[in-house]
Coordinates of C-alpha atoms in Angstrom, one line a residue:
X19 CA 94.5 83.6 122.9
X20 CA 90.4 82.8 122.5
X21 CA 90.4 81.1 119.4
X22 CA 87.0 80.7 117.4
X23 CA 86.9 77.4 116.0
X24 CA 84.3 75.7 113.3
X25 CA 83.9 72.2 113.6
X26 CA 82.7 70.5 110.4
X27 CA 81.2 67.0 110.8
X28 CA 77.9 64.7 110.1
X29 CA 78.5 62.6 113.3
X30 CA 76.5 64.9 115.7
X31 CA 77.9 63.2 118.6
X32 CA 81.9 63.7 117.6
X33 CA 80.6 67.5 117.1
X34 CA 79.3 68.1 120.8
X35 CA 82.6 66.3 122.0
X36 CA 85.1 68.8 120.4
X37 CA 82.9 71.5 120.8
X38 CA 82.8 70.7 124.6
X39 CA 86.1 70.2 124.8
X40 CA 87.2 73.0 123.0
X41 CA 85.1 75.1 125.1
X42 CA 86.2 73.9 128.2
X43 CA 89.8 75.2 126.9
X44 CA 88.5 78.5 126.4
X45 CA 87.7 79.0 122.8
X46 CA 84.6 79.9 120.7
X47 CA 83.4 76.6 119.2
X48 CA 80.5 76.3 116.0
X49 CA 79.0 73.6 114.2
X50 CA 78.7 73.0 111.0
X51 CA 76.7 69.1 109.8
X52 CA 77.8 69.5 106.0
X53 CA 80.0 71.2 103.7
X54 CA 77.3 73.8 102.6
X55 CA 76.7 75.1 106.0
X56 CA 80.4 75.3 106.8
X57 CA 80.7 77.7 103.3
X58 CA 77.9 79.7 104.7
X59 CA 79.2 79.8 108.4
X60 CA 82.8 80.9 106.9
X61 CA 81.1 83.7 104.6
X62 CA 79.3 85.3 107.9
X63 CA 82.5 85.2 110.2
X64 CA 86.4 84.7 110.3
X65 CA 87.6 81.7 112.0
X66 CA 91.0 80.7 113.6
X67 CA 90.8 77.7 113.0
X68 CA 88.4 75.0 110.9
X69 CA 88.2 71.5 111.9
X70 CA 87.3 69.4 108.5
X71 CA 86.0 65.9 108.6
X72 CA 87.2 64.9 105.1
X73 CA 84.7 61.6 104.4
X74 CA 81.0 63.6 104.1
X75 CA 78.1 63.1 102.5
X76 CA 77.0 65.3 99.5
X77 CA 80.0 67.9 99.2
X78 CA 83.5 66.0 100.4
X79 CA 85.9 68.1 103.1
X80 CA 88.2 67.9 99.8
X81 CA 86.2 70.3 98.5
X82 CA 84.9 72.2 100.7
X83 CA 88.9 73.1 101.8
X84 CA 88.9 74.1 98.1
X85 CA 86.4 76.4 98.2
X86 CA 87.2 77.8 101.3
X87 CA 91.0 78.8 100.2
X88 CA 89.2 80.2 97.1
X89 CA 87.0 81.9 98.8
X90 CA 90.1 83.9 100.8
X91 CA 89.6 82.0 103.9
X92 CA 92.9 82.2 106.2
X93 CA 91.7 80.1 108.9
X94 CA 94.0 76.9 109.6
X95 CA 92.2 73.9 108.8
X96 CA 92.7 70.7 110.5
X97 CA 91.8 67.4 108.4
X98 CA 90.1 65.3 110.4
X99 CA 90.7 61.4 108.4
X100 CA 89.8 57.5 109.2
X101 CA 92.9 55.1 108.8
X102 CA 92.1 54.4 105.5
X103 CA 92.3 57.6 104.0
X104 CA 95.5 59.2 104.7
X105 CA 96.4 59.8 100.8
X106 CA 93.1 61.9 100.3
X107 CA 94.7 63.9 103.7
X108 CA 98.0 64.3 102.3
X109 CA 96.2 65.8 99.1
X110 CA 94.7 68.2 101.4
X111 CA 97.9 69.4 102.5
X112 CA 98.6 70.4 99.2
X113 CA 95.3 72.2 99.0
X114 CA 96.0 74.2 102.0
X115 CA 95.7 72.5 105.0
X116 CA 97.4 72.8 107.7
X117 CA 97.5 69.4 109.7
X118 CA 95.3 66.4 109.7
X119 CA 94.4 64.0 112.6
X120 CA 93.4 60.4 112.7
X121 CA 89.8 59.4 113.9
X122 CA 89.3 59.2 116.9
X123 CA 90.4 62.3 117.7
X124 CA 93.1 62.4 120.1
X125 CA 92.3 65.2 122.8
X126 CA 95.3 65.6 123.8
X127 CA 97.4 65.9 120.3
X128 CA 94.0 67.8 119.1
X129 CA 94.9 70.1 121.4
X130 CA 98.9 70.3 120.4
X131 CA 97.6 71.0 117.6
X132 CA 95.6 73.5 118.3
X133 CA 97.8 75.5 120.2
X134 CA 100.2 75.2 117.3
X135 CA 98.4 76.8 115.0
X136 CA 97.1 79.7 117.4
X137 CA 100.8 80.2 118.3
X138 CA 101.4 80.6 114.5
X139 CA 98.7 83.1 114.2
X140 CA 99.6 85.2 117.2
X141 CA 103.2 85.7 115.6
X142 CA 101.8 86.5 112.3
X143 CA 100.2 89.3 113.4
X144 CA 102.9 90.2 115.9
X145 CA 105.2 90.6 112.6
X146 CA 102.1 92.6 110.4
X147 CA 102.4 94.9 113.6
X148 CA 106.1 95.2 114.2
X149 CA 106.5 96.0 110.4
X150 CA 104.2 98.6 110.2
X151 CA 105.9 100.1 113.9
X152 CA 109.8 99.9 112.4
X153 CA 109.1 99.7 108.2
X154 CA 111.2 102.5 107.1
X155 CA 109.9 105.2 104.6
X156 CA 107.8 104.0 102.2
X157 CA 106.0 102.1 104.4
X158 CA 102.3 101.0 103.8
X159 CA 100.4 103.5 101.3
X160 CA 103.7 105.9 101.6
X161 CA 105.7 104.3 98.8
X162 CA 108.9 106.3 98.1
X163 CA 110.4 105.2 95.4
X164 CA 109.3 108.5 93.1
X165 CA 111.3 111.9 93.5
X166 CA 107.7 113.9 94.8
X167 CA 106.8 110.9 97.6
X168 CA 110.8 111.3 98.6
X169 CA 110.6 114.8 98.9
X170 CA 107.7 114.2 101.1
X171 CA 108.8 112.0 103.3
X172 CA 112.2 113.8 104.2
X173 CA 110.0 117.2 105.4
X174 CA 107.9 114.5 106.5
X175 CA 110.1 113.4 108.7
X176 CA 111.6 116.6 109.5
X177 CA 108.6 118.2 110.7
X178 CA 108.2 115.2 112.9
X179 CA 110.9 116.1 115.2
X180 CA 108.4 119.0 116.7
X181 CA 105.6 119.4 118.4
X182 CA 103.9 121.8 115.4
X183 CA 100.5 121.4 113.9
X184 CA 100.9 119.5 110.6
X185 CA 98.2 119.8 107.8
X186 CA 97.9 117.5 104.9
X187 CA 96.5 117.9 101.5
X188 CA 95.4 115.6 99.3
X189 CA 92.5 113.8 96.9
X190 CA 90.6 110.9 98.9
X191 CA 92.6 107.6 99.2
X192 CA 96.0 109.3 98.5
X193 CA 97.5 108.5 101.7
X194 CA 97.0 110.7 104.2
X195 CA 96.3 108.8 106.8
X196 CA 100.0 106.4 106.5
X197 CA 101.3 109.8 106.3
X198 CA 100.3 111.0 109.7
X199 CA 101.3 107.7 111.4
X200 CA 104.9 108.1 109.0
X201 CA 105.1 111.3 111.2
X202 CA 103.6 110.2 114.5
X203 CA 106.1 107.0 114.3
X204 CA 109.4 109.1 113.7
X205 CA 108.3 112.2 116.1
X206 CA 109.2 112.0 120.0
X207 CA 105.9 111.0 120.6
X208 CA 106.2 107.6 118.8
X209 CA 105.8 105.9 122.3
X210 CA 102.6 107.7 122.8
X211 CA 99.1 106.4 121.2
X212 CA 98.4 107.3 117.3
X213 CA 94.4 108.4 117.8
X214 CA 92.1 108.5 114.2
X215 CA 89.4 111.0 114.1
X216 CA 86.9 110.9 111.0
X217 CA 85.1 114.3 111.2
X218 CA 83.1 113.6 108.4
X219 CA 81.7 110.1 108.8
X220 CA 79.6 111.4 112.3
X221 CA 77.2 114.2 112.7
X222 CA 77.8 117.4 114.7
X223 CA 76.9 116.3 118.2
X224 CA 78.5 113.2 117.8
X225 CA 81.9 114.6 116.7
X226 CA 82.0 117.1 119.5
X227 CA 81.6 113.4 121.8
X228 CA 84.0 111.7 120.0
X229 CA 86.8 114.8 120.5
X230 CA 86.0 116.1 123.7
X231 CA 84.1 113.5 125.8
X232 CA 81.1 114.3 127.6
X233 CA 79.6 113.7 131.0
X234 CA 76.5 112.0 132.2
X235 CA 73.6 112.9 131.2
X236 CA 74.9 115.3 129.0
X237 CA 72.3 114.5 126.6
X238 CA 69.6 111.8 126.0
X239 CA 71.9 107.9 125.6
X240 CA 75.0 109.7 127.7
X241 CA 74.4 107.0 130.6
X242 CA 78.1 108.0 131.6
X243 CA 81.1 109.9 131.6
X244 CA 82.6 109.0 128.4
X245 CA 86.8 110.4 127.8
X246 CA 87.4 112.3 124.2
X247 CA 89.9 111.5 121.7
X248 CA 91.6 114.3 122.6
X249 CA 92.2 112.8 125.9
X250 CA 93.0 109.6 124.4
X251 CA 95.6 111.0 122.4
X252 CA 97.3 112.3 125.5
X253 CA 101.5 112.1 125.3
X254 CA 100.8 111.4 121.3
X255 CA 99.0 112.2 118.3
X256 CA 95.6 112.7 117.3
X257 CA 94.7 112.8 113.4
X258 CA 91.7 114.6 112.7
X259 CA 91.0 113.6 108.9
X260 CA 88.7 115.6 107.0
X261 CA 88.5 118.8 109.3
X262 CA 87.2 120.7 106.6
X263 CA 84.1 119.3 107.5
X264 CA 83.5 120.4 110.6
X265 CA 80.6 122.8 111.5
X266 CA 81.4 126.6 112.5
X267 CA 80.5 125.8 116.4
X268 CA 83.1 122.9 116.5
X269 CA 85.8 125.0 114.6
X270 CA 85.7 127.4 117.3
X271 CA 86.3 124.7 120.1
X272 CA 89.2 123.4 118.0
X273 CA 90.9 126.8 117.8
X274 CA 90.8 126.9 121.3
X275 CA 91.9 123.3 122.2
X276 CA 95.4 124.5 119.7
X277 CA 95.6 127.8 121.2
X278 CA 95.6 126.8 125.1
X279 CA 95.3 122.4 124.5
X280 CA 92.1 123.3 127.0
X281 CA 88.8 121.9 126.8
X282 CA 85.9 120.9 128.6
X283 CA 83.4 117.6 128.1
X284 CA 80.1 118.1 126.3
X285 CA 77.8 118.9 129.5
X286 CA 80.7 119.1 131.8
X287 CA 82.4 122.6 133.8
X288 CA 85.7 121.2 134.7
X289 CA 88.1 122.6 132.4
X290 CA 90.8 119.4 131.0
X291 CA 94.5 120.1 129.7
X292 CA 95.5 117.6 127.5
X293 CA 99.4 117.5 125.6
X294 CA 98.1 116.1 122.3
X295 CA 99.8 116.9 119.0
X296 CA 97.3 117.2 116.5
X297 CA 97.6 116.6 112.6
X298 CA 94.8 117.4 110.1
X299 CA 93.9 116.5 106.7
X300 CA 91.5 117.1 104.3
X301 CA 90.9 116.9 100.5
X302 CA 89.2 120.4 100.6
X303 CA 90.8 123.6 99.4
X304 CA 90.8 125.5 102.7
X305 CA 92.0 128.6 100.9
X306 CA 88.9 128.9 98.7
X307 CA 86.9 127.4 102.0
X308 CA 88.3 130.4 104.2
X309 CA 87.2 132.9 101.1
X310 CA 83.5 131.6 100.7
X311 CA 83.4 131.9 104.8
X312 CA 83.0 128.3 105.5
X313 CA 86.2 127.8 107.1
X314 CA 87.4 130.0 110.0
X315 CA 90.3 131.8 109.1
X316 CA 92.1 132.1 112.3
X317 CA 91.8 128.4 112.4
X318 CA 93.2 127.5 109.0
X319 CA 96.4 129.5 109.9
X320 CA 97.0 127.7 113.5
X321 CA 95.9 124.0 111.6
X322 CA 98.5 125.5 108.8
X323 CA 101.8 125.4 110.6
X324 CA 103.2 122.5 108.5
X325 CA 101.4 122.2 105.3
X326 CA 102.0 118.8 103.2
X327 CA 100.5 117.8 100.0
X328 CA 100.1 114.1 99.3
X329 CA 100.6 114.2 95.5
X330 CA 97.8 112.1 93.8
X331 CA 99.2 108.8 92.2
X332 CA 98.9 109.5 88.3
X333 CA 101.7 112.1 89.8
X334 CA 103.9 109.5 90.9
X335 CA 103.4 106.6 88.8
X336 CA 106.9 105.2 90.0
X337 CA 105.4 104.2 92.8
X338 CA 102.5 101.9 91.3
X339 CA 104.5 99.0 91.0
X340 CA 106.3 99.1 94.3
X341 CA 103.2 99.2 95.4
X342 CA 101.2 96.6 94.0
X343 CA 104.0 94.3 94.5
X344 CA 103.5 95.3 98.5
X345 CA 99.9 94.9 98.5
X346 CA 100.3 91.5 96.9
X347 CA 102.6 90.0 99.5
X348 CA 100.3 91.2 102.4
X349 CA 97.8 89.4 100.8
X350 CA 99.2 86.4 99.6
X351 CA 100.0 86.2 103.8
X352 CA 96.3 86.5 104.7
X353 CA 95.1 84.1 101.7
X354 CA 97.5 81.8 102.3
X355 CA 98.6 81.3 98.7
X356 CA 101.6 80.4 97.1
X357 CA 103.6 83.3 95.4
X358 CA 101.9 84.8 92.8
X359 CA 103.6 87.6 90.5
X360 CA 102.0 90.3 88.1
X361 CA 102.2 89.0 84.3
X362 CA 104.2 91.7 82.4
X363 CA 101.0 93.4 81.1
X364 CA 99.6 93.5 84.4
X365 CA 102.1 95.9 85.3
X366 CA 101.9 97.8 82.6
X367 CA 98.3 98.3 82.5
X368 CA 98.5 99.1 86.2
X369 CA 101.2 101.7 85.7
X370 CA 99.1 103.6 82.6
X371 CA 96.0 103.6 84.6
X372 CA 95.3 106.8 86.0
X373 CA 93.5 105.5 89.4
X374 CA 91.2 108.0 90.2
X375 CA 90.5 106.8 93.5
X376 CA 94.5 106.7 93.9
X377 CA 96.2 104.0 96.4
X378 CA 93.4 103.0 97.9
X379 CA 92.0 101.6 94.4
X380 CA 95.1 99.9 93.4
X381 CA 95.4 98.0 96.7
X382 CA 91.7 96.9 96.1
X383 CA 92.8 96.0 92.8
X384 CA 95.3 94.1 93.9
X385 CA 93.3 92.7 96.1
X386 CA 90.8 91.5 93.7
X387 CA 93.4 89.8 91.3
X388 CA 94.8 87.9 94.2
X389 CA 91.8 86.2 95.5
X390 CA 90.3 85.6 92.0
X391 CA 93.8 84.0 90.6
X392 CA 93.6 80.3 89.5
X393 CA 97.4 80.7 88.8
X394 CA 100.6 81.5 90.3
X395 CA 100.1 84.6 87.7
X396 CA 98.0 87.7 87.5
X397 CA 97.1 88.2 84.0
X398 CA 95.3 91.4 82.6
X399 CA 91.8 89.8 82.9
X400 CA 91.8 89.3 86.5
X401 CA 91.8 93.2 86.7
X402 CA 88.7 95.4 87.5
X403 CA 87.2 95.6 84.3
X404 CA 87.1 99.7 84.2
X405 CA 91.3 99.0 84.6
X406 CA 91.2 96.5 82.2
X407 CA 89.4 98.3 79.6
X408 CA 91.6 101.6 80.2
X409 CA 94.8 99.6 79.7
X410 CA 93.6 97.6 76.4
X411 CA 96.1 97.7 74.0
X412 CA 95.1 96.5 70.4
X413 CA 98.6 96.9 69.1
X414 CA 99.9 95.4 72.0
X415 CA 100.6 91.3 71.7
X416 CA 98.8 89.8 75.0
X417 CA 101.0 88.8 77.8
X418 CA 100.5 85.3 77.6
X419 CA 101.4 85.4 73.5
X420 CA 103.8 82.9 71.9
X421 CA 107.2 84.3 70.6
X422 CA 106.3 86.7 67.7
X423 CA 103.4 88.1 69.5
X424 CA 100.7 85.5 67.7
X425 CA 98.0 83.7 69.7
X426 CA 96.2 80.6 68.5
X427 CA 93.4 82.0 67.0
X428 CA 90.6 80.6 69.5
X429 CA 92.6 82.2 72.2
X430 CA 93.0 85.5 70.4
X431 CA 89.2 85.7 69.6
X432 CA 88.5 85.2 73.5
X433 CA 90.8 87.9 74.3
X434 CA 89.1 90.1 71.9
X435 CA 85.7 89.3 73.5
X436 CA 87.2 90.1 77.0
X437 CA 88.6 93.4 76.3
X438 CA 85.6 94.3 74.4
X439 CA 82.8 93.6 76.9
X440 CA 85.3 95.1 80.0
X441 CA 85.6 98.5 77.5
X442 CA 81.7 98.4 77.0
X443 CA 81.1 97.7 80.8
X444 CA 83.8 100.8 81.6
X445 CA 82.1 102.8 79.4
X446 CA 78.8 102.3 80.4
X447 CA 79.9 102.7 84.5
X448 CA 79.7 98.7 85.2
X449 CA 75.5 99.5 84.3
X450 CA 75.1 95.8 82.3
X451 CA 71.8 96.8 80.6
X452 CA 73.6 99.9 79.1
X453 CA 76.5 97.8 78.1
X454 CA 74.0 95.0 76.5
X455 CA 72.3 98.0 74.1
X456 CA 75.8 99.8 73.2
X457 CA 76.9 95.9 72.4
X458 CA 73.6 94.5 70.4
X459 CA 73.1 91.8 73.0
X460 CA 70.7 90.3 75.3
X461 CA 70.7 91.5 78.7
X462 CA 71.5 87.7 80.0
X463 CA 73.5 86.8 77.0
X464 CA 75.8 89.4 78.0
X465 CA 75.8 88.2 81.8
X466 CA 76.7 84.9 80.8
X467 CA 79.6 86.1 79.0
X468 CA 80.6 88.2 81.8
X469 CA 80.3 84.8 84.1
X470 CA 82.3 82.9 81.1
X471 CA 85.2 85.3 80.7
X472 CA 85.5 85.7 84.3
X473 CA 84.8 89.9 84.1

């Protein structure tokens, strides 16, 4: 495995040293002279690994490891330490690190080391992988845990078993995508490839391309013959999301690819056969698409064999709290924190709210609260402050409230303030100088207290 590595030290000459050696191993070596351009080299790229001298001038490694594990870094970081200092190492351990080496660095233990932590890296992602292969239902954005999303899975799963067009329905960022893999991974294609197509995201030329191929010289940049998705997807499953968008001309070449799984590249004679399941989605109403003659008819019935509806999640809000509670594992792997847990307000916030932008928003909530937390617990504030605001309770006692339900008054007055602004701020679409008029206050008094109450 090509690691890239970031070497962080103000002895130039130490710095060309591991960076030749590390290249002459076969990995991506940077330099960084000081703590503030190792920040900014982390913020641009992801790293495998960080080597950290911990005794720098200006900001200490002490705390730049600090701000790089805040910061969501999930690089391992190597403390590089003189004799003398091997307390101040052992206190970056408990900040995060993952290994520190005495000065002068020891190429061969350097390079234990190294391969230590790449080895731990490679299985991590080895295990994300397999889980998502073998998780059973309710895997990823599929949670099953509500009667609709139970029901789905088990046609789901049914309609797997055959070889039949599958359309699915459903608002933006319900889950349609999980869905198709759910169906792709349980289908007699499973050992096939699982190929994404985003019809919308391209224009018309280059999603005829991107599905069919083309040949050289097909049109000006087509330097060579390029292979489709469709052929990609050969012995598996190719997921065209959003085909409702597609232009008239391409709907026709579709309904022919389903009706004889014939084609021919953009520019090209040779007519290709491809077995390639296909599964569709959209968040369109093909029905009132088909009427207004956007949508050809013919085509909606052959993409309709198998119609599924991924129900919205303010429909299933049994499944919000299984699956924050996944989302926050996944990323307390990747941030390298300790366990962290929802405060009980959290979750019920998060289970009232009506998340418009459905799993896709909660897992960027969740998200959010988990590279923001100072604690092992995610109180209300750490939510986006449109959540927040939609989940204040003002007869509600706050989560972190003494027995009875009373907060020192200081504490009760800030929380006051918090829910107030993040209401205003909800209210106003995030716009600050709207929220700063509706509130009486100064533009930059009001970003200050955004800043100070951590909104």
């Amino acid at each position: 495995m090509k690691a890239h590595v970031l070497i962080v030290d103000d002895d130039a000459q130490l710095r060309r040293a591991l960076a030749d050696r590390f290249s002459f191993w076969g990995h991506a070596p940077a330099e960084a002279a000081d703590g503030l351009s190792a920040l900014e080299a982390a913020a641009k790229r992801e790293f495998d690994l960080v080597l950290l001298d911990l005794q720098m001038p200006g900001m200490s490694g002490l705390e730049v490891l600090r701000q790089l594990r805040d910061g969501g870094c999930s690089a391992d970081i190597v403390m590089l330490t003189a004799h003398g200092s091997v307390e101040a190492a052992v206190e970056a351990l408990k900040l995060g690190a993952s290994d520190f080496l005495l000065k002068p660095a020891d190429f061969d233990m350097l390079q234990a080391v190294v391969e230590r932590a790449l080895e731990t890296r490679s299985l991590q992602r080895v295990n994300r992988a397999l889980e998502e292969r073998i998780a059973g239902p309710g895997a990823g954005f599929v949670q099953g845990e509500s009667p609709a999303m139970r029901e789905l899975l088990e046609t789901g799963t049914r309609a797997a078993q055959s070889n039949a067009t599958v359309l699915l329905n459903g608002e933006s960022g319900s889950g349609k995508q999980v869905l198709a893999e759910f169906i792709h991974r349980r289908s007699p294609r499973a050992a096939g490839p699982f190929v994404y197509v985003n019809c919308v995201a391209l224009s018309d030329e280059l999603i005829e391309s991107t599905l069919f191929g083309h040949e050289k010289g097909a049109f000006t940049g087509a330097v060579a013959r390029k292979e489709g998705r469709l052929e990609a997807a050969a012995g598996g499953t190719a997921f065209l999301d959003e085909v409702g968008d597609i232009s008239p001309r391409l709907q026709t070449k579709l309904l022919h690819f389903l009706e004889t799984h014939e084609f021919e590249r953009v520019g090209g004679t040779r007519t290709l056969s491809v077995d390639a399941r296909i599964v569709a989605a959209t968040n369109r109403d093909l029905d009132a698409e088909v009427k207004a003659g956007r949508f050809r008819e013919d085509l909606y019935f052959r993409l309709n064999v198998i119609r599924l509806r991924v129900p919205p999640l303010r429909e299933r809000p049994e499944d919000i709290a299984p699956l924050a509670r996944r989302f926050l594992e996944r990323y307390v792997s990747e941030l390298r924190r300790g366990p962290l847990k929802f405060a009980v307000r959290t979750e019920q916030i998060l289970r009232s709210y009506a998340w418009p932008g459905n799993v896709r928003q909660l897992k960027n909530a969740v998200e959010r609260m988990a590279v923001l937390a100072r604690t092992d617990t995610l109180t209300p504030d750490l939510l986006p402050p449109e959540v927040f605001a939609a989940g204040a309770d003002p007869d509600a006692p706050p989560a972190t409230a003494a027995p009875g339900g009373v907060l020192p008054l200081h504490d009760a007055v800030l929380q006051f303030k918090k829910e107030h602004i993040a209401r205003a701020l909800a209210q106003c679409g995030g716009n600050q100088t709207r929220a700063a008029e509706l509130l009486g206050l100064q533009r930059t008094f009001l970003n200050r207290l955004i800043k100070e109450l951590g909104l």
